[in-house]
Short mmCIF file of C-alpha atoms and ligand atoms in Angstrom, two decimals:
data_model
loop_
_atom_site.label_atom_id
_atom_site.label_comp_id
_atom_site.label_asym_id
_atom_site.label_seq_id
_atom_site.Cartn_x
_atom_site.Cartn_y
_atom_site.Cartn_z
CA UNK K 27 111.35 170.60 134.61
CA UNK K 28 111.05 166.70 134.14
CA UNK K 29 109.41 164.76 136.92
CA UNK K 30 112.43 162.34 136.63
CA UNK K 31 115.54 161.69 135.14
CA UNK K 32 117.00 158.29 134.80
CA UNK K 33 120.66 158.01 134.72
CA UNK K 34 121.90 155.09 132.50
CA UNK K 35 119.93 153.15 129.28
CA UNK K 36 120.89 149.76 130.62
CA UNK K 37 118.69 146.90 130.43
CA UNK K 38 117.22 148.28 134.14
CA UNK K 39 117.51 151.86 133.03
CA UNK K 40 115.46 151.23 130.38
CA UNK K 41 112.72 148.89 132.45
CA UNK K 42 112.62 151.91 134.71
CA UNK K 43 111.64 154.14 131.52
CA UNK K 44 108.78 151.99 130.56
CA UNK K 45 107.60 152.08 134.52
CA UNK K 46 107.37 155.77 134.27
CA UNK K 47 105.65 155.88 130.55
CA UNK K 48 102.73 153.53 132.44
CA UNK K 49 102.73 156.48 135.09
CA UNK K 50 102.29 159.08 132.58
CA UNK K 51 105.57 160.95 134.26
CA UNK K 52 107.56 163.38 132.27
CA UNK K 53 110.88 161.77 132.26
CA UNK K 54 114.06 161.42 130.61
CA UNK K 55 117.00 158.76 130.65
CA UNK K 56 120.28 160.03 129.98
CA UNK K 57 122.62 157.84 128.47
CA UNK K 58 126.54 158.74 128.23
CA UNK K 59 127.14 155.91 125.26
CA UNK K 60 124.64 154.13 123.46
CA UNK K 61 121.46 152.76 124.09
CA UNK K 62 122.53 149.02 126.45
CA UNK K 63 126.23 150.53 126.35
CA UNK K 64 127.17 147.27 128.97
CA UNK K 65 125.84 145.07 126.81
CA UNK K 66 126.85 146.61 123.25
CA UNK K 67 130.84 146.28 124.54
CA UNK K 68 130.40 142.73 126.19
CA UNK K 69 132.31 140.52 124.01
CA UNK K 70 131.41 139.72 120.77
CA UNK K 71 130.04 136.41 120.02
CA UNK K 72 128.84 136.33 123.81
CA UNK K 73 126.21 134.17 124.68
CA UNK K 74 123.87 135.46 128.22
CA UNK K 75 123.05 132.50 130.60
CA UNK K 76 120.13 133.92 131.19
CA UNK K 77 117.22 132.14 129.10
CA UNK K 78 115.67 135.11 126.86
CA UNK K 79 112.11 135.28 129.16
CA UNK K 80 114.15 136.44 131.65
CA UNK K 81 115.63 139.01 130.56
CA UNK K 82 112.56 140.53 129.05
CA UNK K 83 111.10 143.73 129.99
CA UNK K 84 107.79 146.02 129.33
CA UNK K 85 106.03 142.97 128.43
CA UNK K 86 107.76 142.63 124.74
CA UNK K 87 108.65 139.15 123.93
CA UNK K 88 112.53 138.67 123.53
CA UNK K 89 112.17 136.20 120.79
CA UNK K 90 115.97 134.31 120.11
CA UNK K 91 117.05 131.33 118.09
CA UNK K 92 118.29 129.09 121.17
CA UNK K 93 117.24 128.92 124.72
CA UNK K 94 119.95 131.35 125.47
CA UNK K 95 120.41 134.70 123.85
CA UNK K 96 123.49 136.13 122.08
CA UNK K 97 124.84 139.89 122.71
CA UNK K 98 123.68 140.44 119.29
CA UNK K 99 120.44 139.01 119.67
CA UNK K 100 120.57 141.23 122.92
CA UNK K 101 120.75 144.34 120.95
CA UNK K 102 117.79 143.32 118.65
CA UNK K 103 115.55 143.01 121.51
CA UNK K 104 116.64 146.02 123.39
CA UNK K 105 116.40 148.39 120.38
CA UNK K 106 113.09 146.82 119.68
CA UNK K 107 111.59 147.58 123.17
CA UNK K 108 112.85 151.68 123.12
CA UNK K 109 111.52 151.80 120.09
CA UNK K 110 108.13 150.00 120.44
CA UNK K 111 107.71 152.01 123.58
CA UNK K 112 108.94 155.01 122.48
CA UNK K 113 111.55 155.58 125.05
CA UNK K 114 112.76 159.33 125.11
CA UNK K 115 116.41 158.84 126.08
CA UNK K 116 119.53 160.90 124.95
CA UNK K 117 122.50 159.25 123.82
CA UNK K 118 126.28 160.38 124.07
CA UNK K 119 124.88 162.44 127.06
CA UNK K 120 126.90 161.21 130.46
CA UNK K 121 126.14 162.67 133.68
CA UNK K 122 128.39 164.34 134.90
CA UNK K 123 126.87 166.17 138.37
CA UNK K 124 123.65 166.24 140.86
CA UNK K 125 122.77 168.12 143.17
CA UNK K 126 119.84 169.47 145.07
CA UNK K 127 118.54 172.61 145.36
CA UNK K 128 114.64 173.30 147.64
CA UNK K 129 113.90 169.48 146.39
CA UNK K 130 114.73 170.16 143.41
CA UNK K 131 117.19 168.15 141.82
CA UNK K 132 120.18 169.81 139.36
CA UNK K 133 121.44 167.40 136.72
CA UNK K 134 124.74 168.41 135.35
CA UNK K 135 125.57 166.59 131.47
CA UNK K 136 128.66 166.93 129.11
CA UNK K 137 126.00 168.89 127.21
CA UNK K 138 123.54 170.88 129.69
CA UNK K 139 121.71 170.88 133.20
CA UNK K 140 118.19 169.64 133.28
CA UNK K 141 115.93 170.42 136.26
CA UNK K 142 114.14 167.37 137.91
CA UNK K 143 111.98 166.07 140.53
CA UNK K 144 112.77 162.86 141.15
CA UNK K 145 116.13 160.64 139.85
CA UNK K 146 116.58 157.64 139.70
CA UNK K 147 120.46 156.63 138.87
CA UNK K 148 120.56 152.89 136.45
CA UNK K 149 124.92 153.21 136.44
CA UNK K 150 125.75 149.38 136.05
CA UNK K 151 129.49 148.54 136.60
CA UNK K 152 130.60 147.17 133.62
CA UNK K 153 132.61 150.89 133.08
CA UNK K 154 134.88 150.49 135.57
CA UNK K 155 137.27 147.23 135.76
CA UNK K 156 139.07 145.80 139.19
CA UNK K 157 142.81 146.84 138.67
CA UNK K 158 145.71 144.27 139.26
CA UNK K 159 147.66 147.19 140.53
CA UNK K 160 150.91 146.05 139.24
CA UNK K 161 154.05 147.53 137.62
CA UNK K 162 153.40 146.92 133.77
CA UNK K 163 149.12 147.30 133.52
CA UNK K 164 149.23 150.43 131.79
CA UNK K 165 150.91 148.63 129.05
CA UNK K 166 149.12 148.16 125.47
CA UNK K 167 149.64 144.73 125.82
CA UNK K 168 147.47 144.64 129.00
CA UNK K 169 143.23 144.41 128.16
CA UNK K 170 140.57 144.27 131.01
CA UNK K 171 137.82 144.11 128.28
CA UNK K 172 137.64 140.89 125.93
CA UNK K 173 136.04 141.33 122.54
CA UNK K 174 137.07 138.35 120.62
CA UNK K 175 139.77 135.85 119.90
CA UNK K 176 141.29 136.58 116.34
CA UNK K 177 143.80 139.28 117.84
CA UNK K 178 145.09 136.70 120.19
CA UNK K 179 145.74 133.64 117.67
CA UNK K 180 149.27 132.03 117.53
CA UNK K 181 150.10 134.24 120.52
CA UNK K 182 151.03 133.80 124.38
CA UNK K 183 148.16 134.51 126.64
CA UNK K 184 148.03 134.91 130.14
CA UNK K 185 144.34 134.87 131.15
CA UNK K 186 143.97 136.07 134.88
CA UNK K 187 140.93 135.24 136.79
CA UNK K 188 139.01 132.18 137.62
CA UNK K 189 135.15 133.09 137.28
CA UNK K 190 132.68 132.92 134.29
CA UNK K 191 134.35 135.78 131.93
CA UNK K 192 137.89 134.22 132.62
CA UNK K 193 137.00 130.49 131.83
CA UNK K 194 135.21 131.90 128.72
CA UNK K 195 138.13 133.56 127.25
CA UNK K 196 140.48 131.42 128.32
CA UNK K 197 138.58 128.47 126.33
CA UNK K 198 137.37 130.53 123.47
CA UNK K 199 140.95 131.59 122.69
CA UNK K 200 142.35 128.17 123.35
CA UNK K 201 139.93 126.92 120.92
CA UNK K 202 141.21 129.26 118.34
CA UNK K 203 144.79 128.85 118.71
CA UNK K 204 146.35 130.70 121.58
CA UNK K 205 149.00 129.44 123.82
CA UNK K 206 146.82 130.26 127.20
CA UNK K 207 148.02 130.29 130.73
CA UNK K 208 145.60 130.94 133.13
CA UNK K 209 146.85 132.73 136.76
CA UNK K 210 144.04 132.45 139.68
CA UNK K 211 144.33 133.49 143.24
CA UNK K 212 142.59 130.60 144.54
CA UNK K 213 142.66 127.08 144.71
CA UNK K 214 140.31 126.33 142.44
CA UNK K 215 138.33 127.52 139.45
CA UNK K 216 135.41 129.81 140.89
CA UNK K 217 132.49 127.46 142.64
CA UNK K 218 129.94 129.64 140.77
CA UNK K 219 131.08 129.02 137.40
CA UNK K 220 128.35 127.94 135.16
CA UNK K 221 127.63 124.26 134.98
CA UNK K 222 128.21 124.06 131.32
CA UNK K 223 131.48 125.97 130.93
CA UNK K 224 132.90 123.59 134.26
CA UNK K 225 133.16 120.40 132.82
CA UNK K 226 135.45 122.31 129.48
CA UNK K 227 137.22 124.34 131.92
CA UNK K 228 138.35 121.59 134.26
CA UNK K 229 139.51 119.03 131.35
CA UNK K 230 141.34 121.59 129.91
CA UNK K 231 143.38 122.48 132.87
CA UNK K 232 143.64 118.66 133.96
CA UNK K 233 145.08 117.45 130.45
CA UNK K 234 147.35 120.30 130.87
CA UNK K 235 146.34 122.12 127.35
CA UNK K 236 145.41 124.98 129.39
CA UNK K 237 148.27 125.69 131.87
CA UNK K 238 147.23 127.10 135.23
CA UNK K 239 148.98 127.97 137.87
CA UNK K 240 146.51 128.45 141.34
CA UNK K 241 147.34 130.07 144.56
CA UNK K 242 148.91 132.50 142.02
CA UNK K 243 149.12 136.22 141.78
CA UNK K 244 150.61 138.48 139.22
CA UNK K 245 153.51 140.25 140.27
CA UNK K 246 155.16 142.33 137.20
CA UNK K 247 154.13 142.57 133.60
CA UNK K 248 156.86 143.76 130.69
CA UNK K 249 157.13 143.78 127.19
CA UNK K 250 157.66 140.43 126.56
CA UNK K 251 157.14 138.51 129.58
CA UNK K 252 155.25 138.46 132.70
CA UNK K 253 155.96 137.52 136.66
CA UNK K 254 154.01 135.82 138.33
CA UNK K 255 154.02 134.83 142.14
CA UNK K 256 153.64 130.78 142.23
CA UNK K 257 153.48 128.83 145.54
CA UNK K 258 156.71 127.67 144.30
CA UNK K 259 158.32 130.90 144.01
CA UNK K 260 158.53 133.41 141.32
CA UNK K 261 157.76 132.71 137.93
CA UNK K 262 158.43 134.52 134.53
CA UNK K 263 156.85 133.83 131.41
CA UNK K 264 157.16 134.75 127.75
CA UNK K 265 153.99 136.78 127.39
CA UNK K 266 152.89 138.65 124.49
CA UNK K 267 148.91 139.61 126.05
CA UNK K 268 147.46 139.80 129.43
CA UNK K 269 143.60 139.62 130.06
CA UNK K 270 142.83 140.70 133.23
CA UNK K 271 139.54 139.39 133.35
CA UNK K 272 139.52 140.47 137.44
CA UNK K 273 135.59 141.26 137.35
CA UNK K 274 134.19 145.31 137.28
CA UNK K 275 133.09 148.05 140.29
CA UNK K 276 130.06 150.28 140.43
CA UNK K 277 131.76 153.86 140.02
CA UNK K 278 131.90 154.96 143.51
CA UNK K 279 133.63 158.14 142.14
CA UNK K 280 130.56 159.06 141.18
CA UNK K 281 128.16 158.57 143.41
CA UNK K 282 130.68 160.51 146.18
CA UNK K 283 130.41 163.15 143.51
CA UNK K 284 127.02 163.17 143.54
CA UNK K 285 126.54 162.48 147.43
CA UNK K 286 125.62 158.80 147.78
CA UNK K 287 126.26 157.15 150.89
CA UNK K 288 128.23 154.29 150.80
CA UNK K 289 128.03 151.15 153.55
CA UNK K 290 131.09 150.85 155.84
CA UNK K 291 131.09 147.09 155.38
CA UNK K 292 133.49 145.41 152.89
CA UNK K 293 130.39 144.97 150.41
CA UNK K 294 130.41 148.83 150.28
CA UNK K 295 126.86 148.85 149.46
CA UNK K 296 125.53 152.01 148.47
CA UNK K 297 123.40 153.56 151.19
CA UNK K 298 119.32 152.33 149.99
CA UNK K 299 115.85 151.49 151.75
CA UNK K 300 115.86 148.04 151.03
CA UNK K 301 111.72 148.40 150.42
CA UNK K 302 111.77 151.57 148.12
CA UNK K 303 115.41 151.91 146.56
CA UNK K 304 115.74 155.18 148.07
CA UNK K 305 119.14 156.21 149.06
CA UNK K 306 120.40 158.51 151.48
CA UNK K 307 118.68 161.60 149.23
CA UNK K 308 115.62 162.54 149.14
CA UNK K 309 114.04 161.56 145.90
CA UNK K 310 117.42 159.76 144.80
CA UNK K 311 116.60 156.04 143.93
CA UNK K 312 119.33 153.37 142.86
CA UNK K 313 118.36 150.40 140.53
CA UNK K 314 120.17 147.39 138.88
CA UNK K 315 123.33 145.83 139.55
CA UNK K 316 124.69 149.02 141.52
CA UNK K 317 122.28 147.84 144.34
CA UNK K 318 124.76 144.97 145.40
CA UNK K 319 127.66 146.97 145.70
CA UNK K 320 130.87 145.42 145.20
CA UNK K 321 129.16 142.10 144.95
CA UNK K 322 128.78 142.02 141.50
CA UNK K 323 127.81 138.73 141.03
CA UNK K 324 125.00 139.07 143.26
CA UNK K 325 122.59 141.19 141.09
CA UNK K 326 121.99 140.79 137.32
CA UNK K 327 119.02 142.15 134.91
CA UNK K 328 116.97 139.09 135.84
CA UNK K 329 116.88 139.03 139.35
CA UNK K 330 116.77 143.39 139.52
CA UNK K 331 113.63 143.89 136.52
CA UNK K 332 111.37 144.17 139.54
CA UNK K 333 113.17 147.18 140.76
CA UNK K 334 111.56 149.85 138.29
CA UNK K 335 107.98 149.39 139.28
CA UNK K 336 108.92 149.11 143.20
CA UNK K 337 110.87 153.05 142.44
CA UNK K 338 107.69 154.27 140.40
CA UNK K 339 105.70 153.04 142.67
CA UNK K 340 107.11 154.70 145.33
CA UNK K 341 107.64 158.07 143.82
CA UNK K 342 103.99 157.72 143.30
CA UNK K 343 102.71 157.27 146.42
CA UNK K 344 104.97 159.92 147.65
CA UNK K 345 104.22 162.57 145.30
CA UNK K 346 100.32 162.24 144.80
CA UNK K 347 100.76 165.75 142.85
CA UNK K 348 103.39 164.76 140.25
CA UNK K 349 100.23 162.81 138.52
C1 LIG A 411 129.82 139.34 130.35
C2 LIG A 411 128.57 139.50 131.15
C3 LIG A 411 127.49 138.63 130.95
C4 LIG A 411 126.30 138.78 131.66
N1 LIG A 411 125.26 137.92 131.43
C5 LIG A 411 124.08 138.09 132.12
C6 LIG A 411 122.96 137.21 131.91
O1 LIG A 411 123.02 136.24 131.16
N2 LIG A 411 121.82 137.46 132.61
C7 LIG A 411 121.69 138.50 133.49
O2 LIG A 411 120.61 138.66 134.08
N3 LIG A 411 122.73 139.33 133.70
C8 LIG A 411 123.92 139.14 133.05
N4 LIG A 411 125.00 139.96 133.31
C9 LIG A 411 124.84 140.99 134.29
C10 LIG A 411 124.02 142.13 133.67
O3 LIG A 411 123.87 141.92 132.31
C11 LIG A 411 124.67 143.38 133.58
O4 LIG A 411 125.28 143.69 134.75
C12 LIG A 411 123.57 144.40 133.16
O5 LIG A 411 124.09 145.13 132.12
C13 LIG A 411 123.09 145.22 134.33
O6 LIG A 411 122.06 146.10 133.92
P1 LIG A 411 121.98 147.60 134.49
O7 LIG A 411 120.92 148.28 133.68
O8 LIG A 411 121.87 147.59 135.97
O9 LIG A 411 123.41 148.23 134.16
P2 LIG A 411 124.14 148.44 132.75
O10 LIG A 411 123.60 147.53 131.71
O11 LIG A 411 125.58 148.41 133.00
O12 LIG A 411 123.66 149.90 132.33
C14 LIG A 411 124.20 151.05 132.90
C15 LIG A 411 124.18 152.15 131.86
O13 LIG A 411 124.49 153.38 132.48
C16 LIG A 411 125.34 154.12 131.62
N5 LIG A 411 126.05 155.10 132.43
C17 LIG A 411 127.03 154.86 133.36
N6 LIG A 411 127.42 156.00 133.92
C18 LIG A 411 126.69 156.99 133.35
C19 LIG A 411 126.65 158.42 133.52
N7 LIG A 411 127.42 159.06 134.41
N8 LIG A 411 125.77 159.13 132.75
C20 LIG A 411 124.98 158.51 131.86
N9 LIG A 411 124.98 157.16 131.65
C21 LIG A 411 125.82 156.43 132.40
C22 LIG A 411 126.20 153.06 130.97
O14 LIG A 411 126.79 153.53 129.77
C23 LIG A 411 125.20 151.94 130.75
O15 LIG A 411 124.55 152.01 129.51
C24 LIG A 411 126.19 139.82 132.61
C25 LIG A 411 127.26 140.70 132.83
C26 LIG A 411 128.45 140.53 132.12
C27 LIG A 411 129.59 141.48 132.40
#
């Protein structure tokens, strides 16, 4: 019987770990990949725009060669602070149920059911992409996840999406030789696009080395080509890749599954005491980036760090007899 399981080893996941080693609690964080799965498939030569104080956690200095971290630099620093703190987490180990039994909760894996007191559930989004939903997305050609720009050399792009990820691939592969096209709903390139990839992003599209079509949807992909919906009329292109870089979901699957509440507005914010993190279960806390819902942007690991020691704090002063 753990006092508290911890679903996800995400950056917050992990911060929520630490908060309950200061507590002396007898947890556990179950991870279904590897330890900062997110941030271990972001793409490769990624840099965070978060400076590196920012994103550090249990008081461990995240030490990196420019102001702003790399992924890889990332993974140094995450590894470091499991290890310096000892984290006791279980990899390759996704939940799969929970449920609750005389306040006790039930916690189903793809290897075994723990018992627990408290959970606290650490999901992220970056699992589960937006869908186009269009005839063709299913094909090979057809990635929602960027890694890095070699595969796409000498080749026709299509680059859908208009925010930070978008712009970034669009000008990383442009740099390296791919014919890009970029396809964006709106008007304009996404207001909230970092200041430093704005200026690139802009010039590219004005001097027309970057071809973008705006107010423009995808309507078909094929083989070879791709149609696209263009305020003046339909459009196809030779295509050889499409990356849908159309932004990521919490996995609301799952928390129906597992009986989270979700908000009726078009945020579809999981149900959550604002002051404790507490959702609509007893004893069930949500932290990170799942706390914003479907506004994704909203919530990142600087601006949701403070969310472990609100949850432990909580679950202490609730449970005087857990320690
Ligand atoms: C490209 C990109 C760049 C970003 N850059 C920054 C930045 O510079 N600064 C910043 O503050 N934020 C940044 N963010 C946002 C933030 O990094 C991520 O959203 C961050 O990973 C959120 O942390 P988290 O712990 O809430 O979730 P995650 O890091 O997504 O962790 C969730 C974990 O839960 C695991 N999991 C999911 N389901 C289950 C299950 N059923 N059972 C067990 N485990 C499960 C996942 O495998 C994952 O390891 C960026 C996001 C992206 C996509």
């Amino acid at each position: 019987m753990y006092d508290l399981i911890i679903v996800g080893a995400g950056p917050i996941g992990l911060n929520c770990a630490i908060e309950a080693e200061k507590a002396r609690l007898n947890y556990l964080v179950l991870e279904k990949g590897v330890l900062v799965n997110s941030l271990f498939h972001f793409p490769t030569n990624m840099t965070f725009f978060s400076t590196s104080n920012l994103l550090e956690i249990g008081g461990v200095p995240f030490i990196a060669h420019s102001e702003k971290p790399t992924r890889r630099e990332s993974l140094e620093y995450f590894r470091r602070v499991a290890q310096s703190w000892k984290l006791r987490i279980h990899y390759y180990e996704g939940v799969e149920g929970i449920t609750k039994t005389n306040g006790i909760f039930k916690v189903t894996t793809s290897k075994q059911v723990y018992e627990a007191r408290k959970i606290i559930v650490a999901t992220g989004f970056y699992d589960h992409y937006r869908p186009l939903n269009v005839p063709g997305e299913n094909l090979p050609k057809v990635k929602h996840y960027y890694d890095e720009p070699h595969p796409y050399v000498g080749q026709k792009l299509v680059v859908v999406g208009a925010a930070n990820s978008a712009c970034d691939v669009a000008l990383e592969t442009f740099y390296k030789g791919a014919e890009v096209t970029m396809v964006i709903r709106e008007p304009n390139i996404y207001e909230k696009v970092k200041y430093w990839i704005r200026p690139n992003i802009e010039n590219r599209i004005k001097e027309g080395s970057i071809k973008t079509f705006f107010n423009s949807t995808v309507k078909e992909i094929k083989e070879k080509e791709i149609i696209i919906q263009t305020p003046e009329g339909e459009k196809t292109l030779e295509n050889d890749f499409v990356l849908a870089m159309t932004g990521y979901l919490p996995n609301y699957d799952f928390f129906k599954k597992i009986g989270i509440e979700i908000g009726d507005d078009e945020n579809k914010i999981p149900v959550h005491d604002p002051e404790t993190f507490e959702s609509n279960i007893h004893g069930l806390y949500l932290a990170g980036v799942i706390v914003a819902g479907m506004q994704t942007s909203k919530l990142f690991i600087e601006n949701t760090r403070e969310h472990a020691a609100i949850i432990i704090g909580d679950i202490l002063k609730k449970n005087k007899v857990l320690r």
